[in-house]
PDB file of C-alpha atoms in Angstrom:
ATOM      1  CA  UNK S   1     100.196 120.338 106.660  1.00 55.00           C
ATOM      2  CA  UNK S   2      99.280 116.908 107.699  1.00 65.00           C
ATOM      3  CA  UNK S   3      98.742 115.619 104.215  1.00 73.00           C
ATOM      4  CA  UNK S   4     102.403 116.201 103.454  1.00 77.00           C
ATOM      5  CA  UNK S   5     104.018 114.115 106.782  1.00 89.00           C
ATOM      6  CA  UNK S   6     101.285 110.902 105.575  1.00 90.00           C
ATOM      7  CA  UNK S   7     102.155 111.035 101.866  1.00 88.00           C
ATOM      8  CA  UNK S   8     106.027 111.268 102.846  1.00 90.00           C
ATOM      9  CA  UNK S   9     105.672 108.674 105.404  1.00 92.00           C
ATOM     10  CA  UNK S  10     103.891 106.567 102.548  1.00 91.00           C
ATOM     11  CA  UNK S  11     107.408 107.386 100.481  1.00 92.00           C
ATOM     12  CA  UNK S  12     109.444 106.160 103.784  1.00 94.00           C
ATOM     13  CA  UNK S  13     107.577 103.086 104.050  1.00 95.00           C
ATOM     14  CA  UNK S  14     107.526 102.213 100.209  1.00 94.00           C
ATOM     15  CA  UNK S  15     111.438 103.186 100.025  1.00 95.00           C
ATOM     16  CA  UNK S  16     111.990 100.833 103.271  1.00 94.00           C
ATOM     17  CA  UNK S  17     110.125  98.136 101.579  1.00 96.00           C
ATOM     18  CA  UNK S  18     111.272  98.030  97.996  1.00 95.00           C
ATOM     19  CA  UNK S  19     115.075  98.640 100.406  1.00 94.00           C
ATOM     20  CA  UNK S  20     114.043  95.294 102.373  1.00 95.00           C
ATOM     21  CA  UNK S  21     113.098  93.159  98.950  1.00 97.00           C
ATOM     22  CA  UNK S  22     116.402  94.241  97.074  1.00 97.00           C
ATOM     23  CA  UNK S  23     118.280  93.064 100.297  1.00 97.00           C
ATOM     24  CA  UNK S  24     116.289  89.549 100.066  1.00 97.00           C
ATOM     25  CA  UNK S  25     117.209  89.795  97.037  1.00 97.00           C
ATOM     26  CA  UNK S  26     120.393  90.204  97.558  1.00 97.00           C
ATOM     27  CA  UNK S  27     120.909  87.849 100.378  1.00 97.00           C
ATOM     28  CA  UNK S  28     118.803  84.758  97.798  1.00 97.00           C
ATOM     29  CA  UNK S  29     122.411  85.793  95.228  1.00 97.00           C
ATOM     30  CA  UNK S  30     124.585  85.396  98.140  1.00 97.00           C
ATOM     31  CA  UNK S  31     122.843  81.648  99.561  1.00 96.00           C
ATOM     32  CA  UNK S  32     122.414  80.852  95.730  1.00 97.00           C
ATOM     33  CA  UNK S  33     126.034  81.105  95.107  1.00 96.00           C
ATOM     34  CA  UNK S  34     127.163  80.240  98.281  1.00 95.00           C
ATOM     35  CA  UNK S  35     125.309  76.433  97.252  1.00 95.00           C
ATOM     36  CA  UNK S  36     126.540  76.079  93.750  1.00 95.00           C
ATOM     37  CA  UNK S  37     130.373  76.830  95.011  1.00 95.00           C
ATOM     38  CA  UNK S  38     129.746  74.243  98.043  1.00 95.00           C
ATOM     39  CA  UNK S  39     128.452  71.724  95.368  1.00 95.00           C
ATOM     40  CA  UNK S  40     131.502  72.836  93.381  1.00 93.00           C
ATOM     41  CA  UNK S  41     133.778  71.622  95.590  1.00 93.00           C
ATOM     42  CA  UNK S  42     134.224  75.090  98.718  1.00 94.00           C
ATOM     43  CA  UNK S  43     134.044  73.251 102.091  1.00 95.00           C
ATOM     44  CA  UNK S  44     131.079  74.610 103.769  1.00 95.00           C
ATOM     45  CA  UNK S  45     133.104  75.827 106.483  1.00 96.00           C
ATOM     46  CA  UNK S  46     135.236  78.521 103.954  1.00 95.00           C
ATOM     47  CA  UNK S  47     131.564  79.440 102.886  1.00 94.00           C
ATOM     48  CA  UNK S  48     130.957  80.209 106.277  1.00 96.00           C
ATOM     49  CA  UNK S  49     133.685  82.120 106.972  1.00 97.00           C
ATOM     50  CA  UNK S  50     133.644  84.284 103.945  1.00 97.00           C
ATOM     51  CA  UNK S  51     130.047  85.140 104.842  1.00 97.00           C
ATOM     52  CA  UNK S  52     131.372  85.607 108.403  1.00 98.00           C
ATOM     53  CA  UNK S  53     134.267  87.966 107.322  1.00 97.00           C
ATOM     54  CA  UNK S  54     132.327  90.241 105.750  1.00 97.00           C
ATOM     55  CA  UNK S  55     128.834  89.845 108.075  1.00 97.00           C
ATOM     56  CA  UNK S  56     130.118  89.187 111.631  1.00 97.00           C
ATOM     57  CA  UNK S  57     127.534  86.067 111.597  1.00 97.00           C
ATOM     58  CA  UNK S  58     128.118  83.330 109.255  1.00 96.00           C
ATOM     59  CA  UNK S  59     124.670  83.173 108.281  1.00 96.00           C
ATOM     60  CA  UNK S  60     123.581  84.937 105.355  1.00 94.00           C
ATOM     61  CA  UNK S  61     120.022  85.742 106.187  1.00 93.00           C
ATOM     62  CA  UNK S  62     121.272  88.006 108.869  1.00 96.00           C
ATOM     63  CA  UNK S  63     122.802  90.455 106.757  1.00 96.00           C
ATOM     64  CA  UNK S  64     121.571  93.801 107.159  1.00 95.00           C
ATOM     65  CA  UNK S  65     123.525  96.004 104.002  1.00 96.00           C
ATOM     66  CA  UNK S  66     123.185  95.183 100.120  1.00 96.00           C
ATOM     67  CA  UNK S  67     126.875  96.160 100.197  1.00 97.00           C
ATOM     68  CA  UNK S  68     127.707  93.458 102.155  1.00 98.00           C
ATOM     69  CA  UNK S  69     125.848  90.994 100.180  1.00 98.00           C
ATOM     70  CA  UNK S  70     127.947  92.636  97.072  1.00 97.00           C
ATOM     71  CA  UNK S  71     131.161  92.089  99.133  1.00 98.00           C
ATOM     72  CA  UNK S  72     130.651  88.307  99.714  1.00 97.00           C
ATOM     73  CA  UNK S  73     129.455  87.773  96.072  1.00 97.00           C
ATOM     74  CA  UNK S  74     132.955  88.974  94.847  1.00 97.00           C
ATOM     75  CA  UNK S  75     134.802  87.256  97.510  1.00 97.00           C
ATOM     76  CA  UNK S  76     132.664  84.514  96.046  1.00 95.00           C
ATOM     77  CA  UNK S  77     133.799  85.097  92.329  1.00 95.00           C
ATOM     78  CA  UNK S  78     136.883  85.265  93.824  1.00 95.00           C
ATOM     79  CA  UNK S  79     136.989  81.664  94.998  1.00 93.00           C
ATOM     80  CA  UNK S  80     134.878  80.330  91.909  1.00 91.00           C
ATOM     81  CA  UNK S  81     138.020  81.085  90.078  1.00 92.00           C
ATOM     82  CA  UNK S  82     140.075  79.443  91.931  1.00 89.00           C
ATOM     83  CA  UNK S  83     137.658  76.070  92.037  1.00 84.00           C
ATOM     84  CA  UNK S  84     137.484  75.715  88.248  1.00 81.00           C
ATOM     85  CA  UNK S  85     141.103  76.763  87.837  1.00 83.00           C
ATOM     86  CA  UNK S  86     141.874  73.843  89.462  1.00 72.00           C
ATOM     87  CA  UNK S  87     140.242  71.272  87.346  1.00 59.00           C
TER      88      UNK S  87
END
């Protein structure tokens, strides 16, 4: 009956929102580490184009997956490594 399609829209729309504050979420890891590896010493630019390899866009708050977000962050690890292997 009709009860059914409002209580499983109310699902949809509670499942699209919690969806929408894990990728905010998400996307907050990927501009919070994107900062502390810039202030580490990552030229802004190779920030850019990590996000951009992964995105399309080199501006995080335009991703649209939590996988990508997951993607950068290791491609970030990645580089964090390198940065304090250095020193």
């Amino acid at each position: 009956g009709e009860e059914l399609s409002d209580a499983a829209k109310a699902i949809n729309e509670a499942e699209e929102k919690k969806a929408a504050e894990e990728l905010k979420a998400a996307k907050q890891k990927v501009v919070a580490a994107g900062t502390a590896l810039i202030k580490a010493g990552l030229p802004k630019e190779k920030m850019n184009d990590i996000v951009k390899k992964f995105n399309g866009n080199p501006n995080p708050n335009s991703i649209k997956e939590i996988e990508i977000c997951d993607k950068i962050l290791e491609e970030l690890e990645n580089e964090k490594k390198q940065i304090t292997s250095k020193k």
